[in-house]
Amino acid sequence: MSKPFGPLPPEFAAQRGELMIGDRAASAWVAAHGSPLFVYDPAIVADRVRAFRAAFPAVDLHYAIKANPHPALLQAMAPLVDGLDVASAGELDKALRVKPAGAISFAGPGKRDAELEAAITAGATLNVESEGEAARALAIGGRLGTAPRLAVRVNPDMELKGSGMKMGGRPSPFGVDAERAAALVRAIVAGGGDWRGFHIFAGSQALDSQALIETQAATLALAERLSDEAGHMPPLVNLGGGFGIPHFAGDTPIDLAAIGAALGDALSRTRLRSTFAIELGRWLVGESGVYLTRVIDRKESRGETFLVVDGGLHHQLAASGNFGTVVRRNYPVAVTHRMAEAGDEEVSVVGCLCTPLDRLADKVALPRADVGDTIAIFIAGAYGATASPGLFLGHPPAVECVVQRP
Ligand SMILES: *Cc1c(COP(=O)(O)O)cnc(C)c1O
């Protein structure tokens, strides 16, 4: 019995014959740029942004750039989103090239003094993760003679159910425990900081729409409670995100309209006079990317057929099942010139790294592929090139391309 693989994103599912990415066939991409190769299509990201705007007309949209910080993709996305969320000084530099500092926020534990200073000097908002970090930021602001823009990241007292990565309701390196957040707000205001509001992120990669609705309602209620306790109105409430996308067989997309309607309803009743934002990474960019890799060797071993490709987990760790998943399951996969053909043989697609972990597709049914043919692994737009151990085994990095349109 072959093992199932995840659904192709809708933009790619209906292609006949050969896989098209943007207006070019996969073979043309590989001929022009070689392999292995990531191709990202900003038109797919723009579709996701349009869907978000329709469902959440009163909420700002931020992009968490760690999902995919490719400069040309960032350039294409910057005008489409209201803010960029970064998590290092390196990401801050990339964001500042495409967006004004006032639209950039910097979260993440362990910010060094030099990183705090870079953000304060630029005028970006720091989402502080602890009382100690807030004190360091205020001291640096004092030395520079500027009021640092500081938001308080809250470690919420609830978690996003059904999310791949739980981030709340427990001890955490992220954010200040909810019960201490109001005191920190008062300390920031008293210490001369420009308090920007709350950042509350309860989890990631959730496909359960009802859980997302409940978490957003609980997040809003928490922001209301903390604002009352602090005695200050937050200019911005970042409600987190956590919108998942289908990766595996049986996964279905979230019900964006239902989530948006529920949040719209809750916001129409809130007493907060704040700007609200949702920050998303993979939901915006994950489906926009395809990883293309060519078959180097086709071999049989004890009844199993292996397609050995020129790529692997050093570029696309997540597809090997070694990035944030407990059980290894297959990402959507295809033979790029046989999109219309049935999967009539069972193969495993393995990367070129000398480790059994390097398996990009396990016992899947695909149309026949031979040496020189190209395999596409989908959902490669998020947590791919920059989230994989690129130095492991010393192969060159994958080329990354962005579809350009006039
Ligand atoms: C990583 C991260 C995100 C993006 O998560 P996705 O699952 O890619 O949407 C959003 N906010 C914060 C604080 C993060 O650390």
Coordinates of C-alpha atoms and ligand atoms in Angstrom, one line a residue:
M1 CA 0.0 0.0 0.0
S2 CA 1.4 3.4 -1.0
K3 CA 1.3 6.2 1.5
P4 CA -0.8 9.2 0.7
F5 CA 0.6 12.7 0.2
G6 CA -0.8 16.1 0.8
P7 CA -3.0 18.1 -1.6
L8 CA -1.4 20.3 -4.2
P9 CA -2.2 24.0 -3.6
P10 CA -5.2 24.9 -5.8
E11 CA -3.1 27.1 -8.1
F12 CA -1.1 24.1 -9.2
A13 CA -3.7 21.3 -9.1
A14 CA -5.4 22.0 -12.4
Q15 CA -2.4 22.1 -14.7
R16 CA -2.4 19.7 -17.7
G17 CA 0.7 17.9 -18.8
E18 CA 3.5 19.9 -17.4
L19 CA 3.6 21.8 -14.1
M20 CA 3.5 25.6 -14.7
I21 CA 4.9 28.0 -12.1
G22 CA 3.9 31.6 -12.9
D23 CA 3.8 31.6 -16.7
R24 CA 6.7 29.2 -17.2
A25 CA 6.9 25.4 -17.3
A26 CA 8.9 23.8 -14.6
S27 CA 11.3 22.5 -17.2
A28 CA 12.0 26.1 -18.3
W29 CA 12.7 27.1 -14.8
V30 CA 15.2 24.3 -14.4
A31 CA 16.7 25.0 -17.8
A32 CA 17.3 28.6 -16.9
H33 CA 18.4 28.3 -13.3
G34 CA 19.5 24.7 -12.7
S35 CA 18.4 22.5 -9.9
P36 CA 17.7 22.2 -7.0
L37 CA 15.6 25.3 -7.2
F38 CA 13.0 27.1 -5.2
V39 CA 10.5 29.2 -7.1
Y40 CA 8.1 31.6 -5.3
D41 CA 5.1 33.2 -7.0
P42 CA 4.0 36.5 -5.4
A43 CA 0.7 36.3 -7.3
I44 CA -0.3 33.4 -5.0
V45 CA 0.7 35.5 -1.9
A46 CA -1.4 38.4 -3.3
D47 CA -4.4 36.0 -3.6
R48 CA -4.0 35.1 0.1
V49 CA -3.7 38.8 1.0
R50 CA -6.9 39.6 -0.9
A51 CA -8.7 36.7 0.8
F52 CA -7.5 38.1 4.2
R53 CA -8.7 41.6 3.4
A54 CA -12.1 40.4 2.4
A55 CA -12.5 38.4 5.6
F56 CA -10.9 40.8 8.1
P57 CA -11.7 44.3 6.8
A58 CA -11.0 46.0 10.1
V59 CA -7.7 44.2 11.0
D60 CA -4.2 45.0 9.9
L61 CA -2.1 42.3 8.3
H62 CA 1.5 41.7 9.4
Y63 CA 3.9 39.3 7.7
A64 CA 6.3 37.4 10.0
I65 CA 9.3 37.4 7.7
K66 CA 11.1 34.4 9.3
A67 CA 8.7 32.2 7.2
N68 CA 10.5 33.4 4.0
P69 CA 12.8 36.5 4.1
H70 CA 13.9 36.3 0.4
P71 CA 14.6 39.9 -0.6
A72 CA 12.7 39.9 -3.9
L73 CA 9.6 38.2 -2.2
L74 CA 9.8 40.8 0.6
Q75 CA 9.9 43.6 -2.0
A76 CA 6.8 42.2 -3.7
M77 CA 5.0 41.7 -0.4
A78 CA 5.8 45.0 1.4
P79 CA 3.2 47.1 -0.3
L80 CA 0.5 44.4 0.3
V81 CA 0.8 44.2 4.1
D82 CA 0.5 46.7 6.9
G83 CA 3.5 45.6 8.9
L84 CA 6.5 43.3 9.0
D85 CA 7.4 41.3 12.1
V86 CA 11.1 40.4 12.5
A87 CA 13.0 38.3 15.0
S88 CA 16.6 39.3 14.6
A89 CA 18.8 42.3 13.7
G90 CA 19.4 40.6 10.4
E91 CA 15.7 40.4 9.6
L92 CA 15.3 44.0 10.8
D93 CA 17.9 45.1 8.2
K94 CA 16.0 43.2 5.5
A95 CA 12.6 44.7 6.6
L96 CA 14.0 48.3 6.7
R97 CA 14.9 48.0 3.1
V98 CA 11.3 47.6 2.1
K99 CA 9.1 49.2 4.8
P100 CA 9.3 52.2 7.1
A101 CA 10.4 51.5 10.7
G102 CA 7.0 52.5 12.0
A103 CA 5.6 49.5 10.4
I104 CA 8.1 47.1 11.7
S105 CA 8.0 45.2 15.0
F106 CA 10.8 43.0 16.5
A107 CA 9.9 40.0 18.7
G108 CA 11.9 37.1 19.9
P109 CA 13.8 36.1 23.0
G110 CA 17.5 36.9 23.6
K111 CA 17.7 40.3 21.9
R112 CA 21.2 41.5 22.3
D113 CA 21.9 45.1 23.4
A114 CA 23.2 45.9 19.8
E115 CA 19.9 44.6 18.4
L116 CA 17.8 46.6 20.8
E117 CA 19.9 49.7 19.9
A118 CA 19.5 49.1 16.2
A119 CA 15.7 48.8 16.5
I120 CA 15.5 51.9 18.8
T121 CA 17.7 54.0 16.5
A122 CA 15.6 53.0 13.5
G123 CA 12.3 53.6 15.3
A124 CA 11.0 50.1 15.0
T125 CA 8.8 48.7 17.8
L126 CA 10.3 46.2 20.2
N127 CA 8.0 43.5 21.4
V128 CA 9.7 42.9 24.8
E129 CA 9.9 39.4 26.0
S130 CA 10.7 40.0 29.7
E131 CA 11.1 42.7 32.3
G132 CA 14.8 42.5 32.0
E133 CA 14.7 43.1 28.2
A134 CA 12.3 46.1 28.8
A135 CA 14.8 47.6 31.4
R136 CA 17.7 47.2 28.9
A137 CA 15.7 48.8 26.2
L138 CA 14.7 51.8 28.4
A139 CA 18.3 52.2 29.5
I140 CA 19.5 52.2 25.9
G141 CA 16.7 54.7 24.9
G142 CA 17.8 56.9 27.8
R143 CA 21.4 56.8 26.6
L144 CA 20.3 57.7 23.0
G145 CA 17.9 60.3 24.1
T146 CA 14.9 58.6 22.4
A147 CA 11.8 57.1 23.9
P148 CA 11.9 53.5 22.7
R149 CA 8.8 52.1 21.1
L150 CA 7.9 49.1 23.3
A151 CA 5.1 46.7 23.1
V152 CA 4.6 44.0 25.7
R153 CA 4.6 40.4 24.4
V154 CA 2.3 38.5 26.7
N155 CA 2.6 34.8 27.5
P156 CA -1.1 34.1 27.5
D157 CA -2.9 32.0 30.0
M158 CA -4.5 30.0 27.2
E159 CA -3.2 28.1 24.3
L160 CA -4.3 27.6 20.7
K161 CA -5.9 24.1 20.6
G162 CA -4.8 21.8 17.8
S163 CA -1.9 24.0 16.8
G164 CA 1.3 22.4 15.6
M165 CA 3.4 24.6 17.9
K166 CA 1.9 25.6 21.2
M167 CA 3.2 28.8 22.6
G168 CA 0.9 29.7 25.5
G169 CA -0.6 28.5 28.8
R170 CA 2.6 27.2 30.2
P171 CA 6.1 28.4 31.2
S172 CA 7.7 30.1 28.2
P173 CA 10.8 31.9 27.0
F174 CA 8.3 34.0 24.9
G175 CA 6.6 37.0 26.5
V176 CA 5.8 38.1 30.0
D177 CA 3.3 35.9 31.9
A178 CA -0.1 37.5 31.6
E179 CA -0.4 38.0 35.4
R180 CA 2.7 40.3 35.3
A181 CA 2.0 42.2 32.0
A182 CA 0.0 45.1 33.4
A183 CA 2.8 45.9 35.9
L184 CA 5.3 45.9 33.0
V185 CA 3.2 48.3 31.0
R186 CA 3.1 50.7 33.9
A187 CA 6.9 50.4 34.4
I188 CA 7.4 51.1 30.7
V189 CA 5.3 54.3 30.8
A190 CA 6.9 55.4 34.0
G191 CA 10.3 54.7 32.6
G192 CA 9.8 57.1 29.6
G193 CA 9.1 54.4 27.0
D194 CA 6.6 54.9 24.2
W195 CA 4.2 52.1 25.0
R196 CA 2.8 50.6 21.7
G197 CA 0.5 47.9 23.0
F198 CA 0.2 44.2 23.4
H199 CA 1.5 41.3 21.3
I200 CA -0.2 38.0 22.2
F201 CA 0.7 34.9 20.1
A202 CA -0.9 31.7 21.3
G203 CA 0.3 29.1 18.7
S204 CA 1.0 28.2 15.1
Q205 CA -0.1 26.0 12.2
A206 CA -3.7 25.4 13.4
L207 CA -6.3 24.0 10.9
D208 CA -9.1 23.9 13.4
S209 CA -11.2 27.0 12.6
Q210 CA -13.3 26.7 15.8
A211 CA -10.1 26.7 17.9
L212 CA -8.8 29.8 16.0
I213 CA -12.1 31.6 16.7
E214 CA -12.0 30.7 20.4
T215 CA -8.4 31.7 20.7
Q216 CA -8.9 35.0 19.1
A217 CA -11.9 35.7 21.4
A218 CA -9.8 34.7 24.4
T219 CA -6.9 36.9 23.2
L220 CA -9.1 39.9 22.8
A221 CA -10.6 39.4 26.2
L222 CA -7.1 39.1 27.7
A223 CA -6.1 42.3 26.0
E224 CA -9.1 44.1 27.4
R225 CA -8.4 42.8 30.9
L226 CA -4.7 43.7 30.8
S227 CA -5.5 47.2 29.5
D228 CA -7.9 47.8 32.4
E229 CA -5.4 46.5 34.8
A230 CA -2.6 48.6 33.3
G231 CA -4.8 51.7 33.2
H232 CA -3.6 52.6 29.7
M233 CA -5.3 52.1 26.3
P234 CA -3.0 50.0 23.9
P235 CA -2.4 51.8 20.6
L236 CA -2.0 48.3 18.9
V237 CA -3.2 44.9 19.9
N238 CA -1.4 42.2 17.9
L239 CA -3.7 39.2 18.2
G240 CA -1.2 36.7 16.9
G241 CA -2.0 34.4 14.1
G242 CA -1.5 30.7 13.8
F243 CA -3.4 30.2 10.6
G244 CA -2.4 26.8 9.2
I245 CA -2.3 25.5 5.6
P246 CA -2.9 21.9 4.4
H247 CA 0.4 20.0 4.2
F248 CA -0.7 16.4 4.4
A249 CA -3.4 14.0 3.2
G250 CA -6.7 14.7 4.9
D251 CA -5.8 18.3 5.8
T252 CA -8.4 20.9 4.8
P253 CA -8.0 24.7 4.7
I254 CA -9.3 26.9 7.5
D255 CA -12.6 28.7 7.1
L256 CA -11.4 32.2 6.7
A257 CA -14.8 33.7 6.3
A258 CA -16.1 32.2 9.5
I259 CA -13.0 33.2 11.5
G260 CA -13.2 36.8 10.1
A261 CA -16.9 37.0 10.8
A262 CA -16.4 35.9 14.4
L263 CA -13.6 38.3 15.0
G264 CA -15.4 41.1 13.4
D265 CA -18.3 40.5 15.7
A266 CA -16.1 40.5 18.8
L267 CA -14.3 43.7 17.7
S268 CA -17.7 45.4 17.1
R269 CA -18.4 44.9 20.8
T270 CA -14.9 45.6 22.3
R271 CA -14.3 48.7 24.4
L272 CA -10.7 48.9 23.2
R273 CA -10.0 51.8 20.9
S274 CA -6.9 50.2 19.4
T275 CA -5.6 49.1 16.0
F276 CA -5.8 45.4 15.7
A277 CA -3.4 43.2 13.8
I278 CA -2.9 39.6 12.9
E279 CA 0.6 38.3 12.0
L280 CA 1.0 35.5 9.6
G281 CA 3.9 33.6 8.1
R282 CA 3.2 30.3 6.5
W283 CA -0.4 31.0 5.6
L284 CA 0.7 33.9 3.4
V285 CA 3.7 32.4 1.7
G286 CA 3.8 28.6 2.2
E287 CA 1.7 27.7 -0.8
S288 CA 3.5 30.2 -3.1
G289 CA 6.7 28.1 -3.3
V290 CA 7.7 25.0 -5.2
Y291 CA 11.0 23.1 -4.7
L292 CA 12.3 21.5 -7.9
T293 CA 14.9 18.8 -7.8
R294 CA 16.2 16.4 -10.5
V295 CA 16.5 12.7 -10.3
I296 CA 20.2 11.7 -10.3
D297 CA 19.7 8.0 -9.8
R298 CA 16.9 5.5 -9.9
K299 CA 17.5 2.3 -8.0
E300 CA 15.8 -0.8 -6.7
S301 CA 16.6 -2.3 -3.4
R302 CA 14.8 -5.3 -1.9
G303 CA 11.6 -4.5 -3.7
E304 CA 11.6 -0.7 -3.1
T305 CA 12.2 1.8 -5.8
F306 CA 14.2 4.9 -4.9
L307 CA 14.4 8.1 -6.8
V308 CA 17.6 9.8 -5.6
V309 CA 17.5 13.5 -6.3
D310 CA 20.0 16.3 -6.3
G311 CA 18.2 18.1 -3.5
G312 CA 17.4 17.1 0.0
L313 CA 16.7 18.1 3.6
H314 CA 19.6 20.6 3.6
H315 CA 17.2 22.8 1.5
Q316 CA 13.8 21.5 2.5
L317 CA 14.0 20.1 6.0
A318 CA 10.3 20.3 6.6
A319 CA 9.4 17.9 3.8
S320 CA 11.6 15.3 5.4
G321 CA 9.5 15.5 8.5
N322 CA 12.2 16.8 10.7
F323 CA 11.0 20.3 11.4
G324 CA 8.2 20.6 13.9
T325 CA 6.3 17.4 13.2
V326 CA 6.1 14.3 15.4
V327 CA 5.0 11.8 12.8
R328 CA 6.6 11.8 9.3
R329 CA 4.0 12.4 6.6
N330 CA 4.3 13.2 2.9
Y331 CA 4.2 16.8 1.6
P332 CA 2.5 17.1 -1.8
V333 CA 4.8 15.9 -4.6
A334 CA 4.6 15.5 -8.4
V335 CA 6.7 14.5 -11.4
T336 CA 6.6 17.8 -13.2
H337 CA 6.1 16.7 -16.8
R338 CA 3.5 14.0 -15.9
M339 CA 0.9 16.1 -14.0
A340 CA -2.0 14.5 -15.9
E341 CA -0.9 10.9 -15.4
A342 CA -1.9 8.5 -12.7
G343 CA 0.6 7.5 -10.0
D344 CA 1.2 3.9 -11.2
E345 CA 4.3 3.0 -9.4
E346 CA 5.4 3.2 -5.7
V347 CA 8.6 5.1 -5.1
S348 CA 10.5 6.8 -2.3
V349 CA 12.1 10.2 -3.2
V350 CA 15.3 10.5 -1.2
G351 CA 17.8 13.4 -1.1
C352 CA 21.5 13.2 -1.8
L353 CA 22.6 13.4 1.8
C354 CA 24.2 10.4 3.4
T355 CA 21.6 10.1 6.2
P356 CA 18.4 8.0 6.4
L357 CA 16.6 11.2 7.5
D358 CA 16.9 12.5 4.0
R359 CA 13.6 11.2 2.6
L360 CA 11.4 13.8 0.8
A361 CA 8.6 11.4 -0.1
D362 CA 8.0 8.0 1.5
K363 CA 6.4 5.2 -0.6
V364 CA 4.2 7.4 -2.7
A365 CA 2.4 6.5 -5.9
L366 CA 3.8 8.6 -8.8
P367 CA 3.9 8.4 -12.6
R368 CA 7.2 6.9 -13.7
A369 CA 10.2 9.2 -13.3
D370 CA 13.7 8.5 -14.7
V371 CA 17.1 10.0 -14.3
G372 CA 17.1 13.6 -15.4
D373 CA 13.3 14.1 -14.7
T374 CA 12.2 16.8 -12.3
I375 CA 10.3 16.2 -9.0
A376 CA 8.3 19.1 -7.5
I377 CA 7.8 19.3 -3.7
F378 CA 5.0 21.8 -2.9
I379 CA 4.4 24.0 0.1
A380 CA 8.0 25.2 -0.2
G381 CA 7.3 28.9 0.3
A382 CA 7.6 28.9 4.1
Y383 CA 10.3 27.5 6.4
G384 CA 12.3 26.0 3.5
A385 CA 15.6 27.5 2.3
T386 CA 16.3 29.5 5.5
A387 CA 15.0 26.9 8.0
S388 CA 17.1 24.0 6.7
P389 CA 20.6 22.9 7.7
G390 CA 22.3 24.3 4.6
L391 CA 25.8 23.6 5.7
F392 CA 25.2 19.9 6.5
L393 CA 27.3 17.8 4.1
G394 CA 28.7 20.7 2.2
H395 CA 26.4 20.7 -0.9
P396 CA 25.8 24.1 -2.5
P397 CA 22.7 26.1 -1.6
A398 CA 19.5 25.9 -3.7
V399 CA 18.9 28.7 -6.1
E400 CA 15.9 30.8 -5.1
C401 CA 13.8 32.6 -7.8
V402 CA 10.8 34.8 -7.6
V403 CA 8.2 34.9 -10.5
Q404 CA 8.5 38.4 -12.1
R405 CA 5.5 39.9 -13.8
P406 CA 5.6 43.2 -15.8
Ligands
LIG1 C1 7.0 32.5 13.7 C2 6.0 33.5 14.2 C3 4.9 33.8 13.4 C4 4.6 33.1 12.1 O1 4.1 31.8 12.4 P1 3.4 31.0 11.1 O2 3.1 29.7 11.7 O3 4.4 31.0 10.1 O4 2.2 31.8 10.7 C5 4.1 34.8 13.9 N1 4.3 35.4 15.1 C6 5.4 35.1 15.8 C7 5.6 35.8 17.1 C8 6.3 34.2 15.4 O5 7.3 33.9 16.2

